[in-house]
Amino acid sequence: MVRDDADQLPVEAAWWRDTASTCGLYVHVPFCETKCGYCDFYSVPLLEGRETGPLVRCVVSELRSRKRSASGAIRTIFVGGGTPTLLPLGDLRCLFDALGEVASGGEVSEFTVEANPATIDDAKLSVLTGAGVDRLSMGAQSWSVDELAQLERLHSPDDIAPGVLMARRHGIRRINLDLIFGIPGQTLASWSNSLDRTIALCVDHISCYGLTYEAGTRLTAQMGAGRVTRCDEELEADMYTHAIDRLAAAGYEQYEISNFARLGERCAHNVAYWRNDPYIGVGPSAAGYLNGERYKNVADIGRYVAGIEERGEAVLTRERVSGVALAGETIMMQLRQMEGLNVGRFTRQTGIDALSALAPELSRFSESGLLTVDRERIALTRAGFLVADGIISELYAALGESGRGDGSAGGGRAIR
Amino acid sequence: MADLQYIRNFSIIAHIDHGKSTLADRLLERTGTISKREMREQFLDDMDLEREMGITIKANRATVKHVHNGREHMLNLIDTPGHVDFHYEVSRAMAACEGVLLLVDATQGVQAQTVANAYLAVEANLDIILVINKIDLPSAHPDEVALEVEQILGLAAEDAVYTSAKTGEGLEKLLDAICEKIPPPRGRLDARLRALIYDAKPDPHRGVISHIRVVDGAVKRGDKIRMMAAGREHIVTEVGKYTPKPTTLNTLGAGEVGYLVAGIKTIADVNIGDTITIAQNPAEDQLPGYEPPSQMVFCDFYPGPGTETADLREAMERLWLNDSSFTYDPATSDALGIGFRCGFLGLLHMKIIQERLERESDVNLVQTAPTVTYEIALNDETVVHIQSPSEMPDPSRITEIREPFCTANVIIPAEYIGALMSLALDRRGVHKKTEYLSPTRVMITYEFPLGEIIYDFYDKLKSCTRGYGTVDYEVSEFRGGQLVKMDVLVNGIAVDALSVIVHRDKAARRGRNLITRLKKEIARHMFEIPLQAAIGAKVIARETIKAYRKNVTAKCYGGDVSRKRKLLEKQKEGKKRMKNVGNVEIPQEAFMSILDPGD
């Protein structure tokens, strides 16, 4: 185990040391071709003749002003959405010129862009690589025509491999493919097939997401109306454990609930989120975390543009997270990783001694084989991963009980 | 003071929905007591809940005037509830009357409460006027209905008065019949005061308002009165009548019905059924009083989410001061914490009290399944009464468990006799007799264990008779039986609030049904949860709730951590609404699942 040398530092200094050395940058591009039924990220369909220019100019403007106020150097960039590569070439260039400036300082070690297999072409890839993009995350989702139709994806299984090859031709070595399991109608055999086809492409990173029925999505409404039948829990569990085994056999290490990577190819940007490191978020609905304060931009293009143009920012909510809420977030994000929760760092970040504050729960969960607990680390076991939400919410609830969460009572404080 | 000869005191009694409140409304309107403009539906039902549910819960009263044979008569009308739970209100109202109108729906005929209420009137020695109502409806068959009444109750069909409370037809005749057939009150105006308190209600400004029937003598403002049973003395500040609005009078004399205000602060200080007399010149004997209402059905109320035990206590105290027909005592449950064991007159009464508590005091309740009182004979020759299975003494000390029985009259169309027989058999009913009301309708008398019929018997009867069956029952006595206490173990821990007392022969089926219901109500947990029904150490039914295999959100929503945390917080809130027993979260619905006999 790596020795954490910050152990000897006083709390305040260690906090700085743990978090302030790096900073991530997330850019949200809220356009997609059509809205998928299961998706609840903020995006709007890019209709014929819709102007993307004003939005892109505002995103660039927010990026420049936020970059100036950020304390640490930007180490990772992640451009997501929506489908960023859907932007018309001119606007795409405008956005990536600005991002290229950030990356040109030489401190950025990972620069990821989300793409759909059917939305990239040589011209657009040239813009990306020109700005320094070295990683592409593609929403493959499934290798079955029926399942892609159920998900309302517009691409076909035949677009996936050509997309990957095209990215490689442009020198993008690091590629992630997203897959979804638990799709209504999906069988274990078809899921296994999707995994195998993906593994065969030799990408260095694979994300496997169980289909989530988010409140307010079309998919959830369809389920409520009885038009869609949710995948059986047992089958979904089988799919998940199959993925873990299949990917491990192919050399992909599971490092988070849904994420698998070849050695050294973890997504540094996401890992930074889960470590509670600071990050800048720009664009409509983007969230950021700077100097202990979380903020979220308004999820509306018109209001976002107006905010940036009139006031230079478009923040909807701010929240300073401390006490039990901070501890809860930390538990939530760190337990989801294979490494688990670093006990010493948790105490420095939250002021709570997890081992004593959560003693009854920790011993119960470790007795039932869901957690491994030692002096330095608390981590989910393989069985624990399957029921992570239940464990995390119980630990969080226990922290909320009086006297257990350091007495600094409380939750995030809304600033506005 | 009014001449007794021109006073009539009467009630209207009827099966529920036979048009009693409408008839009362129409009489008030007819006699000009209240104007059309003031008229609103169910004028006498002044509780919100009564008007909403379309039923009368508390007896109400009004005085109307009618000119008969050239003389103005004062008709004191006391409206009564129709539901079986409120029999005691009916008997109280009757004690203030000389006669009753027995109201029967011309389309539905005699129903169970028609019979039950008529028996009460006969027992109280009151004159009965048979009124066949709703004759305006196309499906009315008043002559046959009158014959049914004659058949079952022996009231002459030819004397029946036909009315339509809706159109007003027959009302004039009815008012005349009241003046002619109901005797005037007999009372001695010159005797020492004796007035019966037949009801009381709190008033925020004036203190308690007692509803009285003056039997002898007279009472006026300024009199110093004594409550003969309670021994308390008060100064009368106001007497009056309801016309139907309260109207102050100088004096209330023998034979009259009215109200009295005497600076009494809480309703607990007034004993319904007590006799009022004048303190300086008291009467010698009290009037016969009432049996206090007896509570038949018991359940526990525990504070629900957002409510503290103290809030609940305050709410119960406040409601009790307004309506002392229910009882409440502290109760403790391992599963549900500290709350109250409450007694009710019946299931409707329980629902009304629960509703009023939640409405009037804004508290959240967790309620356990209703049960009846059991009588336990112990081997030290003592007898205890328990109102909850959790109070059951150790089996080694018990010589016999006795349960309350009731006599039930069920009225149904003859074609459903078979359906009723099998329902009754299932509920351990003992058939006593069958009487034909007409060639097509019968009244069947059964004896049932009360616990078998309080909860859903009425609904089951309705569904097996296409809505035509009605039932009324009266509790008779405790009888010993093959009764056992069945415990329910969730994850190996006996949950007191889920215990139930059942007949030995039905235990296995009840146990299986209960466990199956529970399995549906309790969500999967991170571990396997065994559910068991057991009698003593013997497990009679078993099920297992499988551990959930997968419970993990795929995505952490990019950087939007707060959102994910709020989802977690919502889950946490959801947990608070459940009771935690041995690490198992049990939702409120589960505690009611023991009611479902599962047939």
PDB file of N, CA, C and O in Angstrom, chain B residues 319-343:
ATOM      1  N   LEU B 319     -59.124  16.158  21.452  1.00  0.00           N
ATOM      2  CA  LEU B 319     -60.273  15.525  20.802  1.00  0.00           C
ATOM      3  C   LEU B 319     -61.180  14.868  21.848  1.00  0.00           C
ATOM      4  O   LEU B 319     -62.400  14.910  21.747  1.00  0.00           O
ATOM      5  N   TRP B 320     -60.553  14.300  22.868  1.00  0.00           N
ATOM      6  CA  TRP B 320     -61.342  13.605  23.882  1.00  0.00           C
ATOM      7  C   TRP B 320     -62.255  14.569  24.638  1.00  0.00           C
ATOM      8  O   TRP B 320     -63.356  14.234  25.023  1.00  0.00           O
ATOM      9  N   LEU B 321     -61.758  15.813  24.838  1.00  0.00           N
ATOM     10  CA  LEU B 321     -62.582  16.810  25.518  1.00  0.00           C
ATOM     11  C   LEU B 321     -63.810  17.137  24.679  1.00  0.00           C
ATOM     12  O   LEU B 321     -64.829  17.587  25.174  1.00  0.00           O
ATOM     13  N   ASN B 322     -63.710  16.907  23.383  1.00  0.00           N
ATOM     14  CA  ASN B 322     -64.807  17.204  22.469  1.00  0.00           C
ATOM     15  C   ASN B 322     -65.711  15.997  22.296  1.00  0.00           C
ATOM     16  O   ASN B 322     -66.913  16.119  22.068  1.00  0.00           O
ATOM     17  N   ASP B 323     -65.124  14.815  22.386  1.00  0.00           N
ATOM     18  CA  ASP B 323     -65.892  13.604  22.121  1.00  0.00           C
ATOM     19  C   ASP B 323     -65.302  12.494  22.976  1.00  0.00           C
ATOM     20  O   ASP B 323     -64.284  11.915  22.641  1.00  0.00           O
ATOM     21  N   SER B 324     -65.956  12.235  24.097  1.00  0.00           N
ATOM     22  CA  SER B 324     -65.360  11.292  25.044  1.00  0.00           C
ATOM     23  C   SER B 324     -65.831   9.863  24.779  1.00  0.00           C
ATOM     24  O   SER B 324     -65.757   9.020  25.649  1.00  0.00           O
ATOM     25  N   SER B 325     -66.316   9.585  23.560  1.00  0.00           N
ATOM     26  CA  SER B 325     -66.819   8.240  23.273  1.00  0.00           C
ATOM     27  C   SER B 325     -65.698   7.249  23.001  1.00  0.00           C
ATOM     28  O   SER B 325     -65.945   6.073  22.861  1.00  0.00           O
ATOM     29  N   PHE B 326     -64.464   7.710  22.885  1.00  0.00           N
ATOM     30  CA  PHE B 326     -63.347   6.767  22.725  1.00  0.00           C
ATOM     31  C   PHE B 326     -62.465   6.828  23.970  1.00  0.00           C
ATOM     32  O   PHE B 326     -62.565   7.777  24.753  1.00  0.00           O
ATOM     33  N   THR B 327     -61.660   5.804  24.159  1.00  0.00           N
ATOM     34  CA  THR B 327     -60.755   5.807  25.302  1.00  0.00           C
ATOM     35  C   THR B 327     -59.320   5.792  24.801  1.00  0.00           C
ATOM     36  O   THR B 327     -59.061   5.356  23.678  1.00  0.00           O
ATOM     37  N   TYR B 328     -58.383   6.269  25.621  1.00  0.00           N
ATOM     38  CA  TYR B 328     -56.974   6.137  25.248  1.00  0.00           C
ATOM     39  C   TYR B 328     -56.106   5.962  26.484  1.00  0.00           C
ATOM     40  O   TYR B 328     -56.339   6.599  27.495  1.00  0.00           O
ATOM     41  N   ASP B 329     -55.185   5.047  26.375  1.00  0.00           N
ATOM     42  CA  ASP B 329     -54.258   4.759  27.469  1.00  0.00           C
ATOM     43  C   ASP B 329     -52.870   4.604  26.880  1.00  0.00           C
ATOM     44  O   ASP B 329     -52.735   4.173  25.739  1.00  0.00           O
ATOM     45  N   PRO B 330     -51.838   4.920  27.659  1.00  0.00           N
ATOM     46  CA  PRO B 330     -50.476   4.783  27.124  1.00  0.00           C
ATOM     47  C   PRO B 330     -50.190   3.340  26.713  1.00  0.00           C
ATOM     48  O   PRO B 330     -50.702   2.411  27.341  1.00  0.00           O
ATOM     49  N   ALA B 331     -49.424   3.175  25.650  1.00  0.00           N
ATOM     50  CA  ALA B 331     -49.050   1.839  25.191  1.00  0.00           C
ATOM     51  C   ALA B 331     -47.623   1.897  24.682  1.00  0.00           C
ATOM     52  O   ALA B 331     -47.164   2.942  24.221  1.00  0.00           O
ATOM     53  N   THR B 332     -46.929   0.797  24.793  1.00  0.00           N
ATOM     54  CA  THR B 332     -45.557   0.737  24.310  1.00  0.00           C
ATOM     55  C   THR B 332     -45.400  -0.479  23.414  1.00  0.00           C
ATOM     56  O   THR B 332     -45.916  -1.542  23.714  1.00  0.00           O
ATOM     57  N   SER B 333     -44.723  -0.275  22.317  1.00  0.00           N
ATOM     58  CA  SER B 333     -44.451  -1.382  21.410  1.00  0.00           C
ATOM     59  C   SER B 333     -42.961  -1.398  21.124  1.00  0.00           C
ATOM     60  O   SER B 333     -42.356  -0.342  20.930  1.00  0.00           O
ATOM     61  N   ASP B 334     -42.377  -2.596  21.105  1.00  0.00           N
ATOM     62  CA  ASP B 334     -40.957  -2.693  20.761  1.00  0.00           C
ATOM     63  C   ASP B 334     -40.734  -2.132  19.367  1.00  0.00           C
ATOM     64  O   ASP B 334     -39.732  -1.495  19.086  1.00  0.00           O
ATOM     65  N   ALA B 335     -41.695  -2.382  18.503  1.00  0.00           N
ATOM     66  CA  ALA B 335     -41.507  -2.003  17.105  1.00  0.00           C
ATOM     67  C   ALA B 335     -41.857  -0.550  16.859  1.00  0.00           C
ATOM     68  O   ALA B 335     -41.235   0.102  16.035  1.00  0.00           O
ATOM     69  N   LEU B 336     -42.861  -0.025  17.557  1.00  0.00           N
ATOM     70  CA  LEU B 336     -43.400   1.272  17.172  1.00  0.00           C
ATOM     71  C   LEU B 336     -43.159   2.380  18.192  1.00  0.00           C
ATOM     72  O   LEU B 336     -43.470   3.530  17.937  1.00  0.00           O
ATOM     73  N   GLY B 337     -42.623   2.035  19.337  1.00  0.00           N
ATOM     74  CA  GLY B 337     -42.282   3.058  20.305  1.00  0.00           C
ATOM     75  C   GLY B 337     -43.406   3.319  21.295  1.00  0.00           C
ATOM     76  O   GLY B 337     -44.143   2.410  21.673  1.00  0.00           O
ATOM     77  N   ILE B 338     -43.536   4.600  21.701  1.00  0.00           N
ATOM     78  CA  ILE B 338     -44.507   4.956  22.727  1.00  0.00           C
ATOM     79  C   ILE B 338     -45.714   5.623  22.088  1.00  0.00           C
ATOM     80  O   ILE B 338     -45.581   6.585  21.336  1.00  0.00           O
ATOM     81  N   GLY B 339     -46.888   5.091  22.377  1.00  0.00           N
ATOM     82  CA  GLY B 339     -48.103   5.645  21.790  1.00  0.00           C
ATOM     83  C   GLY B 339     -49.280   5.410  22.701  1.00  0.00           C
ATOM     84  O   GLY B 339     -49.133   5.445  23.928  1.00  0.00           O
ATOM     85  N   PHE B 340     -50.452   5.157  22.109  1.00  0.00           N
ATOM     86  CA  PHE B 340     -51.669   5.029  22.901  1.00  0.00           C
ATOM     87  C   PHE B 340     -52.514   3.865  22.409  1.00  0.00           C
ATOM     88  O   PHE B 340     -52.655   3.654  21.207  1.00  0.00           O
ATOM     89  N   ARG B 341     -53.068   3.139  23.373  1.00  0.00           N
ATOM     90  CA  ARG B 341     -54.036   2.099  23.015  1.00  0.00           C
ATOM     91  C   ARG B 341     -55.411   2.733  23.115  1.00  0.00           C
ATOM     92  O   ARG B 341     -55.781   3.275  24.150  1.00  0.00           O
ATOM     93  N   CYS B 342     -56.171   2.686  22.033  1.00  0.00           N
ATOM     94  CA  CYS B 342     -57.441   3.401  21.987  1.00  0.00           C
ATOM     95  C   CYS B 342     -58.589   2.428  21.809  1.00  0.00           C
ATOM     96  O   CYS B 342     -58.457   1.424  21.109  1.00  0.00           O
ATOM     97  N   GLY B 343     -59.723   2.752  22.437  1.00  0.00           N
ATOM     98  CA  GLY B 343     -60.920   1.929  22.308  1.00  0.00           C
ATOM     99  C   GLY B 343     -62.003   2.682  21.568  1.00  0.00           C
ATOM    100  O   GLY B 343     -62.190   3.887  21.763  1.00  0.00           O
TER     101      GLY B 343
END
